[in-house]
Amino acid sequence: MSTPSAAQSAAQPAAKSAAQPARRGPYAKSRQRRESIVAAAYAVFAAHGYRGGSLQDVADKVGMSQTSLLHYFPSKRDLLLAVLHQRDTITQDGTPRDPEQTLADAVVRQARFNETVPGVIELYTVLCAESVTDNHPGLEYFTERYERLRRSYLRAFTALADEGRLRPGVDPGRAAASLIALWDGIQTQWLMAPERIDMAGCLRDYLDLVVLPA
Amino acid sequence: MSTPSAAQSAAQPAAKSAAQPARRGPYAKSRQRRESIVAAAYAVFAAHGYRGGSLQDVADKVGMSQTSLLHYFPSKRDLLLAVLHQRDTITQDGTPRDPEQTLADAVVRQARFNETVPGVIELYTVLCAESVTDNHPGLEYFTERYERLRRSYLRAFTALADEGRLRPGVDPGRAAASLIALWDGIQTQWLMAPERIDMAGCLRDYLDLVVLPA
């Protein structure tokens, strides 16, 4: 699933800088440089994974030497973390923004949005799975992200249970983990056969099974 | 999900050779060599991914030169395919073997078995996600595997629908894709937090929602 929690939205340089008034001079140039490097790294890691994509590939893409690139991001690891935060600025988490919106509507809307950004989904899918390999710098990011998302959906399902709207027998904690799991897994199938996989339909079906009508 | 279809069980050299009487001489030695290379490659690809793991890592692990290794497997791609087939000999697909066994029991039993082989789950998770990256040699394997699994579970859910045992409103095709997706996704969460994720419980919950009691 390509859906960070809303709690993650702090400390996102690209989004923040976009909201600031335009500046001139060396600071603005440096910021632009950083943004182009992150965009290039994003594409390289999505296409080859973190281990498969090299700093040289990123430097080539942005027309810079590797030494200059390392001036902006001292290590490949720093670049990966910048790319993961950049991803967070693009996607939302599928929890309702508006009190009138149902959980299912929020999830389905997010899933439909994700179909418009396949590069983001690919990056997320590849880096998340790769992060379980030995000493991968993304492991902490993804582990924390899952914990945060499980807590967020646990709250949503517990609130529904309190209203008597969780189907009897459904465990809110396992439902939270299952919704996230279904979302991740259906994105992988969709990347391989987008014309055949109805991501939003599968997510809505699941929530229709778990949540009783109001 | 680390669960190839039963239809895949053809052409699996390691399993076949294990069933054959022991042989001596150059043939047996060559077979042993191939088996140790595949085992080493398995560990390397699970720990670093396909792109992150090198032929030199595999050669080092098995105490052989890269040139000798290439005599057994002419390319890294051939080695990857041998590893994927080796994985197929270890896992089953979670569809009932015994006509008395329910789909939920078969899936849960398979999920519990998978907990005993975390290296297999890691290999599957990493290579499957990595296969969507540019020109990855595993893409065809995983794409076909998903198609075969979706057909297999579609048949199972359609048979249940014919018996009146699918919950009204459940679409057998989306349920097939969703069961596979949930299984894949919950394995990823389990790899990161095995003590906190109840893989078998999540799968049983889903099937309890979708399939009505007999």
Tab-separated table of C-alpha atoms in Angstrom:
chain	number	residue	atom	x	y	z
A	1	MET	CA	0.000	0.000	0.000
A	2	SER	CA	1.331	3.421	-0.863
A	3	THR	CA	-0.217	5.283	1.973
A	4	PRO	CA	1.746	6.961	4.759
A	5	SER	CA	-0.041	8.090	7.874
A	6	ALA	CA	-1.007	11.715	8.235
A	7	ALA	CA	1.242	11.787	11.311
A	8	GLN	CA	4.191	11.453	8.949
A	9	SER	CA	3.651	14.776	7.259
A	10	ALA	CA	6.203	16.654	9.392
A	11	ALA	CA	9.688	17.462	8.081
A	12	GLN	CA	9.071	17.119	4.377
A	13	PRO	CA	11.427	19.560	2.732
A	14	ALA	CA	9.918	19.519	-0.758
A	15	ALA	CA	6.352	20.188	0.352
A	16	LYS	CA	7.429	22.831	2.822
A	17	SER	CA	9.629	24.645	0.359
A	18	ALA	CA	6.828	24.708	-2.215
A	19	ALA	CA	4.700	26.664	0.265
A	20	GLN	CA	7.417	29.255	0.906
A	21	PRO	CA	7.737	32.400	-1.193
A	22	ALA	CA	10.191	32.033	-4.072
A	23	ARG	CA	13.749	33.063	-3.248
A	24	ARG	CA	16.645	33.892	-5.476
A	25	GLY	CA	20.331	33.356	-5.114
A	26	PRO	CA	22.450	30.489	-3.866
A	27	TYR	CA	19.887	29.149	-1.401
A	28	ALA	CA	17.194	28.727	-4.067
A	29	LYS	CA	19.684	27.138	-6.440
A	30	SER	CA	20.812	24.681	-3.807
A	31	ARG	CA	17.202	23.776	-3.031
A	32	GLN	CA	16.481	23.229	-6.714
A	33	ARG	CA	19.525	21.021	-7.001
A	34	ARG	CA	18.417	18.915	-4.031
A	35	GLU	CA	14.954	18.575	-5.514
A	36	SER	CA	16.289	17.417	-8.893
A	37	ILE	CA	18.588	14.910	-7.196
A	38	VAL	CA	15.723	13.475	-5.163
A	39	ALA	CA	13.541	13.231	-8.289
A	40	ALA	CA	16.320	11.418	-10.159
A	41	ALA	CA	16.966	9.048	-7.233
A	42	TYR	CA	13.256	8.370	-7.024
A	43	ALA	CA	13.214	7.188	-10.651
A	44	VAL	CA	16.427	5.164	-10.282
A	45	PHE	CA	15.303	3.356	-7.112
A	46	ALA	CA	11.849	2.643	-8.545
A	47	ALA	CA	13.405	1.144	-11.694
A	48	HIS	CA	16.247	-0.842	-10.099
A	49	GLY	CA	15.630	-0.991	-6.350
A	50	TYR	CA	17.920	0.610	-3.801
A	51	ARG	CA	20.643	-2.021	-4.116
A	52	GLY	CA	20.382	-2.170	-7.905
A	53	GLY	CA	20.416	1.603	-8.441
A	54	SER	CA	23.787	3.324	-8.077
A	55	LEU	CA	24.743	6.847	-7.051
A	56	GLN	CA	26.394	7.089	-10.468
A	57	ASP	CA	23.024	6.379	-12.152
A	58	VAL	CA	21.497	9.225	-10.137
A	59	ALA	CA	24.388	11.588	-10.853
A	60	ASP	CA	24.192	10.794	-14.595
A	61	LYS	CA	20.459	11.431	-14.662
A	62	VAL	CA	20.858	14.870	-13.125
A	63	GLY	CA	24.011	15.738	-15.115
A	64	MET	CA	26.325	16.078	-12.128
A	65	SER	CA	29.460	14.336	-10.900
A	66	GLN	CA	29.145	11.832	-8.079
A	67	THR	CA	31.368	14.080	-5.958
A	68	SER	CA	29.025	17.046	-6.426
A	69	LEU	CA	26.048	14.864	-5.640
A	70	LEU	CA	27.667	13.742	-2.376
A	71	HIS	CA	27.908	17.406	-1.417
A	72	TYR	CA	24.096	17.497	-1.272
A	73	PHE	CA	23.524	13.977	0.092
A	74	PRO	CA	26.553	12.600	1.961
A	75	SER	CA	25.537	8.958	1.377
A	76	LYS	CA	23.263	6.718	-0.671
A	77	ARG	CA	21.414	6.057	2.563
A	78	ASP	CA	20.615	9.758	3.023
A	79	LEU	CA	19.343	9.862	-0.506
A	80	LEU	CA	17.075	6.865	0.122
A	81	LEU	CA	15.543	8.520	3.183
A	82	ALA	CA	14.959	11.734	1.214
A	83	VAL	CA	13.198	9.689	-1.482
A	84	LEU	CA	10.988	7.953	1.090
A	85	HIS	CA	9.992	11.309	2.593
A	86	GLN	CA	9.324	12.657	-0.875
A	87	ARG	CA	6.955	9.717	-1.424
A	88	ASP	CA	5.125	10.679	1.759
A	89	THR	CA	4.379	14.120	0.365
A	90	ILE	CA	2.662	12.573	-2.658
A	91	THR	CA	0.398	10.027	-1.010
A	92	GLN	CA	-2.084	10.089	1.823
A	93	ASP	CA	-3.047	7.250	4.130
A	94	GLY	CA	-6.616	6.461	3.181
A	95	THR	CA	-8.092	7.399	6.567
A	96	PRO	CA	-11.058	9.774	6.383
A	97	ARG	CA	-10.193	13.510	6.275
A	98	ASP	CA	-13.774	14.630	6.528
A	99	PRO	CA	-15.951	13.375	9.416
A	100	GLU	CA	-18.761	12.649	6.955
A	101	GLN	CA	-16.570	10.369	4.843
A	102	THR	CA	-16.663	6.629	5.569
A	103	LEU	CA	-13.486	4.575	5.963
A	104	ALA	CA	-14.367	2.616	2.810
A	105	ASP	CA	-14.844	5.818	0.778
A	106	ALA	CA	-11.521	7.225	2.004
A	107	VAL	CA	-9.652	3.983	1.206
A	108	VAL	CA	-11.261	3.639	-2.227
A	109	ARG	CA	-10.517	7.262	-3.111
A	110	GLN	CA	-6.888	6.782	-2.105
A	111	ALA	CA	-6.640	3.539	-4.106
A	112	ARG	CA	-8.002	5.316	-7.204
A	113	PHE	CA	-5.516	8.116	-6.749
A	114	ASN	CA	-2.695	5.563	-6.433
A	115	GLU	CA	-3.620	4.200	-9.891
A	116	THR	CA	-2.607	7.581	-11.303
A	117	VAL	CA	0.908	7.371	-9.794
A	118	PRO	CA	2.208	3.901	-10.733
A	119	GLY	CA	5.811	5.041	-10.238
A	120	VAL	CA	5.071	5.795	-6.587
A	121	ILE	CA	3.455	2.365	-6.117
A	122	GLU	CA	6.405	0.656	-7.764
A	123	LEU	CA	8.897	2.530	-5.605
A	124	TYR	CA	6.979	1.672	-2.458
A	125	THR	CA	6.540	-2.011	-3.359
A	126	VAL	CA	10.154	-2.559	-4.332
A	127	LEU	CA	11.785	-0.670	-1.455
A	128	CYS	CA	9.438	-2.072	1.182
A	129	ALA	CA	10.168	-5.709	0.257
A	130	GLU	CA	13.871	-5.000	-0.283
A	131	SER	CA	14.063	-3.448	3.192
A	132	VAL	CA	13.847	-6.887	4.862
A	133	THR	CA	17.215	-7.848	3.321
A	134	ASP	CA	20.467	-7.646	5.352
A	135	ASN	CA	21.320	-4.194	6.779
A	136	HIS	CA	18.943	-2.313	4.513
A	137	PRO	CA	18.699	1.391	5.423
A	138	GLY	CA	14.940	1.459	4.748
A	139	LEU	CA	13.988	-1.183	7.346
A	140	GLU	CA	13.352	1.235	10.205
A	141	TYR	CA	11.257	3.510	7.991
A	142	PHE	CA	9.009	0.669	6.807
A	143	THR	CA	8.773	-1.032	10.223
A	144	GLU	CA	7.674	2.239	11.837
A	145	ARG	CA	5.320	2.954	8.987
A	146	TYR	CA	3.540	-0.401	9.454
A	147	GLU	CA	3.276	0.143	13.208
A	148	ARG	CA	1.804	3.596	12.723
A	149	LEU	CA	-0.649	2.411	10.073
A	150	ARG	CA	-1.783	-0.556	12.175
A	151	ARG	CA	-2.438	1.794	15.114
A	152	SER	CA	-4.331	4.186	12.853
A	153	TYR	CA	-6.642	1.498	11.403
A	154	LEU	CA	-6.993	-0.179	14.802
A	155	ARG	CA	-8.424	3.114	16.091
A	156	ALA	CA	-10.798	3.312	13.136
A	157	PHE	CA	-12.038	-0.280	13.561
A	158	THR	CA	-12.316	0.082	17.342
A	159	ALA	CA	-14.457	3.192	16.877
A	160	LEU	CA	-16.691	1.255	14.476
A	161	ALA	CA	-16.912	-1.620	16.980
A	162	ASP	CA	-18.008	0.855	19.666
A	163	GLU	CA	-20.815	1.972	17.357
A	164	GLY	CA	-21.825	-1.679	16.857
A	165	ARG	CA	-20.755	-1.475	13.212
A	166	LEU	CA	-18.010	-4.105	13.137
A	167	ARG	CA	-19.281	-7.508	11.987
A	168	PRO	CA	-19.530	-9.811	15.020
A	169	GLY	CA	-16.390	-11.920	15.429
A	170	VAL	CA	-14.084	-9.456	13.629
A	171	ASP	CA	-10.972	-8.639	15.663
A	172	PRO	CA	-10.070	-4.934	15.170
A	173	GLY	CA	-6.305	-5.553	15.432
A	174	ARG	CA	-6.217	-8.378	12.904
A	175	ALA	CA	-8.564	-6.418	10.631
A	176	ALA	CA	-6.150	-3.452	10.741
A	177	ALA	CA	-3.177	-5.635	9.765
A	178	SER	CA	-5.302	-7.405	7.125
A	179	LEU	CA	-6.513	-4.217	5.435
A	180	ILE	CA	-2.921	-2.985	5.096
A	181	ALA	CA	-1.782	-6.424	3.898
A	182	LEU	CA	-4.544	-6.676	1.304
A	183	TRP	CA	-3.695	-3.203	0.037
A	184	ASP	CA	0.022	-3.982	-0.284
A	185	GLY	CA	-0.584	-7.319	-1.961
A	186	ILE	CA	-3.182	-6.096	-4.423
A	187	GLN	CA	-0.814	-3.305	-5.489
A	188	THR	CA	1.822	-5.901	-6.377
A	189	GLN	CA	-0.659	-7.852	-8.528
A	190	TRP	CA	-1.866	-4.609	-10.103
A	191	LEU	CA	1.690	-3.584	-11.054
A	192	MET	CA	1.992	-6.854	-12.997
A	193	ALA	CA	-1.493	-6.879	-14.579
A	194	PRO	CA	-3.115	-3.430	-14.199
A	195	GLU	CA	-5.893	-4.196	-16.675
A	196	ARG	CA	-6.996	-7.262	-14.744
A	197	ILE	CA	-6.811	-6.193	-11.105
A	198	ASP	CA	-9.497	-4.005	-9.552
A	199	MET	CA	-7.595	-2.590	-6.562
A	200	ALA	CA	-10.365	-0.310	-5.352
A	201	GLY	CA	-12.967	-3.081	-5.801
A	202	CYS	CA	-10.990	-5.569	-3.697
A	203	LEU	CA	-10.504	-3.008	-0.907
A	204	ARG	CA	-14.176	-2.008	-0.934
A	205	ASP	CA	-15.231	-5.683	-0.881
A	206	TYR	CA	-13.083	-6.262	2.195
A	207	LEU	CA	-14.450	-3.241	4.055
A	208	ASP	CA	-18.008	-4.190	3.071
A	209	LEU	CA	-17.416	-7.590	4.697
A	210	VAL	CA	-15.926	-6.166	7.889
A	211	VAL	CA	-18.004	-3.015	8.433
A	212	LEU	CA	-21.803	-3.212	8.807
A	213	PRO	CA	-23.936	-0.520	7.137
A	214	ALA	CA	-24.792	2.469	9.360
B	1	MET	CA	2.491	-15.535	-0.183
B	2	SER	CA	5.038	-18.284	-0.512
B	3	THR	CA	2.800	-20.796	-2.126
B	4	PRO	CA	3.229	-22.068	-5.678
B	5	SER	CA	0.368	-23.885	-7.348
B	6	ALA	CA	0.304	-27.665	-7.310
B	7	ALA	CA	0.403	-27.489	-11.110
B	8	GLN	CA	3.945	-26.148	-10.784
B	9	SER	CA	5.360	-29.297	-9.250
B	10	ALA	CA	6.754	-30.631	-12.555
B	11	ALA	CA	10.432	-30.289	-13.431
B	12	GLN	CA	11.898	-29.746	-10.012
B	13	PRO	CA	15.363	-31.257	-10.144
B	14	ALA	CA	16.145	-31.214	-6.417
B	15	ALA	CA	12.952	-32.969	-5.362
B	16	LYS	CA	13.220	-35.498	-8.188
B	17	SER	CA	16.831	-36.305	-7.513
B	18	ALA	CA	16.158	-36.766	-3.806
B	19	ALA	CA	13.702	-39.523	-4.692
B	20	GLN	CA	16.161	-41.321	-6.960
B	21	PRO	CA	18.585	-43.962	-5.692
B	22	ALA	CA	22.011	-42.541	-4.819
B	23	ARG	CA	24.517	-42.677	-7.661
B	24	ARG	CA	28.254	-42.459	-7.641
B	25	GLY	CA	30.739	-40.969	-10.042
B	26	PRO	CA	30.907	-37.779	-12.023
B	27	TYR	CA	27.149	-37.479	-12.540
B	28	ALA	CA	26.421	-37.575	-8.803
B	29	LYS	CA	29.242	-35.138	-8.109
B	30	SER	CA	27.961	-32.711	-10.710
B	31	ARG	CA	24.462	-32.954	-9.267
B	32	GLN	CA	25.763	-32.265	-5.765
B	33	ARG	CA	27.663	-29.252	-7.042
B	34	ARG	CA	24.543	-27.867	-8.706
B	35	GLU	CA	22.577	-28.382	-5.518
B	36	SER	CA	25.138	-26.563	-3.366
B	37	ILE	CA	25.276	-23.688	-5.844
B	38	VAL	CA	21.494	-23.323	-5.803
B	39	ALA	CA	21.460	-23.438	-1.983
B	40	ALA	CA	24.150	-20.731	-1.830
B	41	ALA	CA	22.346	-18.573	-4.400
B	42	TYR	CA	19.131	-19.008	-2.444
B	43	ALA	CA	20.775	-17.557	0.677
B	44	VAL	CA	22.476	-14.736	-1.251
B	45	PHE	CA	19.329	-13.642	-3.097
B	46	ALA	CA	17.221	-13.827	0.098
B	47	ALA	CA	19.743	-11.639	1.953
B	48	HIS	CA	20.506	-9.072	-0.779
B	49	GLY	CA	17.889	-9.482	-3.505
B	50	TYR	CA	18.727	-10.550	-7.035
B	51	ARG	CA	20.269	-7.239	-8.061
B	52	GLY	CA	22.128	-6.829	-4.764
B	53	GLY	CA	23.525	-10.379	-4.693
B	54	SER	CA	26.460	-11.060	-7.027
B	55	LEU	CA	27.672	-14.246	-8.712
B	56	GLN	CA	30.920	-13.682	-6.822
B	57	ASP	CA	29.026	-13.827	-3.493
B	58	VAL	CA	27.536	-17.162	-4.548
B	59	ALA	CA	30.887	-18.519	-5.773
B	60	ASP	CA	32.571	-17.454	-2.512
B	61	LYS	CA	29.887	-19.116	-0.423
B	62	VAL	CA	30.335	-22.422	-2.227
B	63	GLY	CA	34.145	-22.160	-2.392
B	64	MET	CA	34.375	-22.107	-6.182
B	65	SER	CA	35.641	-19.677	-8.802
B	66	GLN	CA	33.106	-17.633	-10.733
B	67	THR	CA	34.299	-19.356	-13.927
B	68	SER	CA	33.593	-22.822	-12.473
B	69	LEU	CA	30.195	-21.642	-11.286
B	70	LEU	CA	29.316	-20.426	-14.789
B	71	HIS	CA	30.020	-23.950	-16.042
B	72	TYR	CA	26.998	-25.127	-14.029
B	73	PHE	CA	24.795	-22.061	-14.530
B	74	PRO	CA	25.726	-20.060	-17.632
B	75	SER	CA	24.201	-16.816	-16.269
B	76	LYS	CA	22.910	-15.157	-13.127
B	77	ARG	CA	19.484	-15.349	-14.708
B	78	ASP	CA	19.694	-19.164	-14.975
B	79	LEU	CA	20.681	-19.296	-11.345
B	80	LEU	CA	17.703	-17.147	-10.358
B	81	LEU	CA	15.297	-19.445	-12.186
B	82	ALA	CA	16.855	-22.513	-10.494
B	83	VAL	CA	16.390	-20.822	-7.113
B	84	LEU	CA	12.742	-20.028	-7.866
B	85	HIS	CA	12.094	-23.661	-8.839
B	86	GLN	CA	13.887	-24.812	-5.704
B	87	ARG	CA	11.505	-22.652	-3.700
B	88	ASP	CA	8.589	-24.391	-5.403
B	89	THR	CA	9.778	-27.751	-4.103
B	90	ILE	CA	9.675	-26.475	-0.529
B	91	THR	CA	6.259	-24.853	-0.425
B	92	GLN	CA	2.765	-25.905	-1.399
B	93	ASP	CA	-0.057	-23.679	-2.527
B	94	GLY	CA	-2.572	-23.899	0.303
B	95	THR	CA	-5.312	-25.523	-1.769
B	96	PRO	CA	-6.844	-28.639	-0.185
B	97	ARG	CA	-5.033	-31.914	-0.907
B	98	ASP	CA	-7.651	-34.058	0.772
B	99	PRO	CA	-11.315	-33.753	-0.314
B	100	GLU	CA	-12.356	-33.673	3.352
B	101	GLN	CA	-10.144	-30.661	4.098
B	102	THR	CA	-11.690	-27.192	3.879
B	103	LEU	CA	-10.030	-24.357	1.977
B	104	ALA	CA	-9.525	-22.453	5.257
B	105	ASP	CA	-7.855	-25.446	6.915
B	106	ALA	CA	-5.522	-25.937	3.943
B	107	VAL	CA	-4.566	-22.246	3.846
B	108	VAL	CA	-4.022	-22.063	7.609
B	109	ARG	CA	-1.914	-25.225	7.614
B	110	GLN	CA	0.235	-23.799	4.818
B	111	ALA	CA	0.603	-20.470	6.617
B	112	ARG	CA	1.758	-22.264	9.776
B	113	PHE	CA	4.264	-24.263	7.751
B	114	ASN	CA	5.548	-21.031	6.171
B	115	GLU	CA	6.363	-19.685	9.648
B	116	THR	CA	8.904	-22.501	9.945
B	117	VAL	CA	10.746	-21.403	6.779
B	118	PRO	CA	11.277	-17.633	7.133
B	119	GLY	CA	14.147	-17.721	4.621
B	120	VAL	CA	11.745	-18.978	1.948
B	121	ILE	CA	9.238	-16.243	2.757
B	122	GLU	CA	11.953	-13.603	2.640
B	123	LEU	CA	13.244	-14.874	-0.697
B	124	TYR	CA	9.748	-14.892	-2.155
B	125	THR	CA	8.837	-11.429	-0.832
B	126	VAL	CA	12.046	-9.767	-1.986
B	127	LEU	CA	12.266	-11.348	-5.439
B	128	CYS	CA	8.564	-10.934	-6.187
B	129	ALA	CA	8.595	-7.176	-5.503
B	130	GLU	CA	11.992	-6.731	-7.182
B	131	SER	CA	10.661	-8.473	-10.294
B	132	VAL	CA	8.573	-5.411	-11.249
B	133	THR	CA	11.784	-3.376	-11.763
B	134	ASP	CA	13.257	-2.816	-15.244
B	135	ASN	CA	14.098	-5.983	-17.225
B	136	HIS	CA	14.063	-8.259	-14.211
B	137	PRO	CA	14.427	-11.939	-15.168
B	138	GLY	CA	11.903	-13.047	-12.517
B	139	LEU	CA	8.960	-11.041	-13.900
B	140	GLU	CA	7.579	-13.808	-16.130
B	141	TYR	CA	7.815	-16.362	-13.314
B	142	PHE	CA	5.899	-14.189	-10.846
B	143	THR	CA	3.340	-12.954	-13.388
B	144	GLU	CA	2.529	-16.540	-14.404
B	145	ARG	CA	2.469	-17.648	-10.788
B	146	TYR	CA	-0.132	-14.996	-9.914
B	147	GLU	CA	-2.252	-15.920	-12.912
B	148	ARG	CA	-2.153	-19.608	-12.004
B	149	LEU	CA	-2.937	-18.942	-8.338
B	150	ARG	CA	-5.834	-16.625	-9.178
B	151	ARG	CA	-7.288	-19.324	-11.466
B	152	SER	CA	-6.845	-21.943	-8.759
B	153	TYR	CA	-8.614	-19.917	-6.035
B	154	LEU	CA	-11.249	-18.740	-8.512
B	155	ARG	CA	-12.135	-22.402	-9.081
B	156	ALA	CA	-12.293	-23.025	-5.328
B	157	PHE	CA	-14.541	-19.994	-4.676
B	158	THR	CA	-16.748	-20.765	-7.684
B	159	ALA	CA	-17.268	-24.307	-6.390
B	160	LEU	CA	-18.236	-22.890	-2.985
B	161	ALA	CA	-20.626	-20.440	-4.668
B	162	ASP	CA	-22.241	-23.366	-6.519
B	163	GLU	CA	-22.840	-25.030	-3.143
B	164	GLY	CA	-24.398	-21.792	-1.836
B	165	ARG	CA	-21.491	-21.352	0.567
B	166	LEU	CA	-20.075	-18.038	-0.664
B	167	ARG	CA	-21.395	-15.076	1.296
B	168	PRO	CA	-23.955	-13.207	-0.855
B	169	GLY	CA	-22.328	-10.339	-2.747
B	170	VAL	CA	-18.821	-11.843	-2.769
B	171	ASP	CA	-17.278	-11.896	-6.251
B	172	PRO	CA	-15.240	-15.125	-6.674
B	173	GLY	CA	-12.620	-13.478	-8.918
B	174	ARG	CA	-11.971	-10.526	-6.637
B	175	ALA	CA	-11.969	-12.866	-3.624
B	176	ALA	CA	-9.283	-15.011	-5.329
B	177	ALA	CA	-7.063	-11.977	-5.974
B	178	SER	CA	-7.768	-10.654	-2.455
B	179	LEU	CA	-6.848	-13.892	-0.668
B	180	ILE	CA	-3.498	-13.996	-2.490
B	181	ALA	CA	-2.933	-10.282	-1.825
B	182	LEU	CA	-3.726	-10.616	1.879
B	183	TRP	CA	-1.351	-13.563	2.128
B	184	ASP	CA	1.502	-11.705	0.411
B	185	GLY	CA	0.991	-8.562	2.437
B	186	ILE	CA	0.694	-10.251	5.800
B	187	GLN	CA	3.929	-12.120	5.121
B	188	THR	CA	5.731	-8.809	4.626
B	189	GLN	CA	4.419	-7.467	7.948
B	190	TRP	CA	5.294	-10.779	9.644
B	191	LEU	CA	8.891	-10.627	8.361
B	192	MET	CA	9.263	-7.252	10.097
B	193	ALA	CA	7.407	-8.094	13.349
B	194	PRO	CA	6.955	-11.890	13.627
B	195	GLU	CA	5.922	-11.753	17.278
B	196	ARG	CA	3.107	-9.319	16.570
B	197	ILE	CA	1.548	-10.603	13.358
B	198	ASP	CA	-0.787	-13.609	13.359
B	199	MET	CA	-0.555	-14.683	9.712
B	200	ALA	CA	-2.738	-17.765	10.043
B	201	GLY	CA	-5.314	-15.838	12.106
B	202	CYS	CA	-5.658	-13.091	9.487
B	203	LEU	CA	-6.088	-15.639	6.681
B	204	ARG	CA	-8.651	-17.654	8.659
B	205	ASP	CA	-10.572	-14.463	9.522
B	206	TYR	CA	-10.776	-13.571	5.829
B	207	LEU	CA	-11.988	-17.005	4.796
B	208	ASP	CA	-14.501	-17.042	7.673
B	209	LEU	CA	-15.910	-13.794	6.297
B	210	VAL	CA	-16.126	-15.005	2.713
B	211	VAL	CA	-17.139	-18.666	3.128
B	212	LEU	CA	-20.347	-19.596	4.941
B	213	PRO	CA	-20.316	-22.643	7.260
B	214	ALA	CA	-21.350	-25.944	5.629
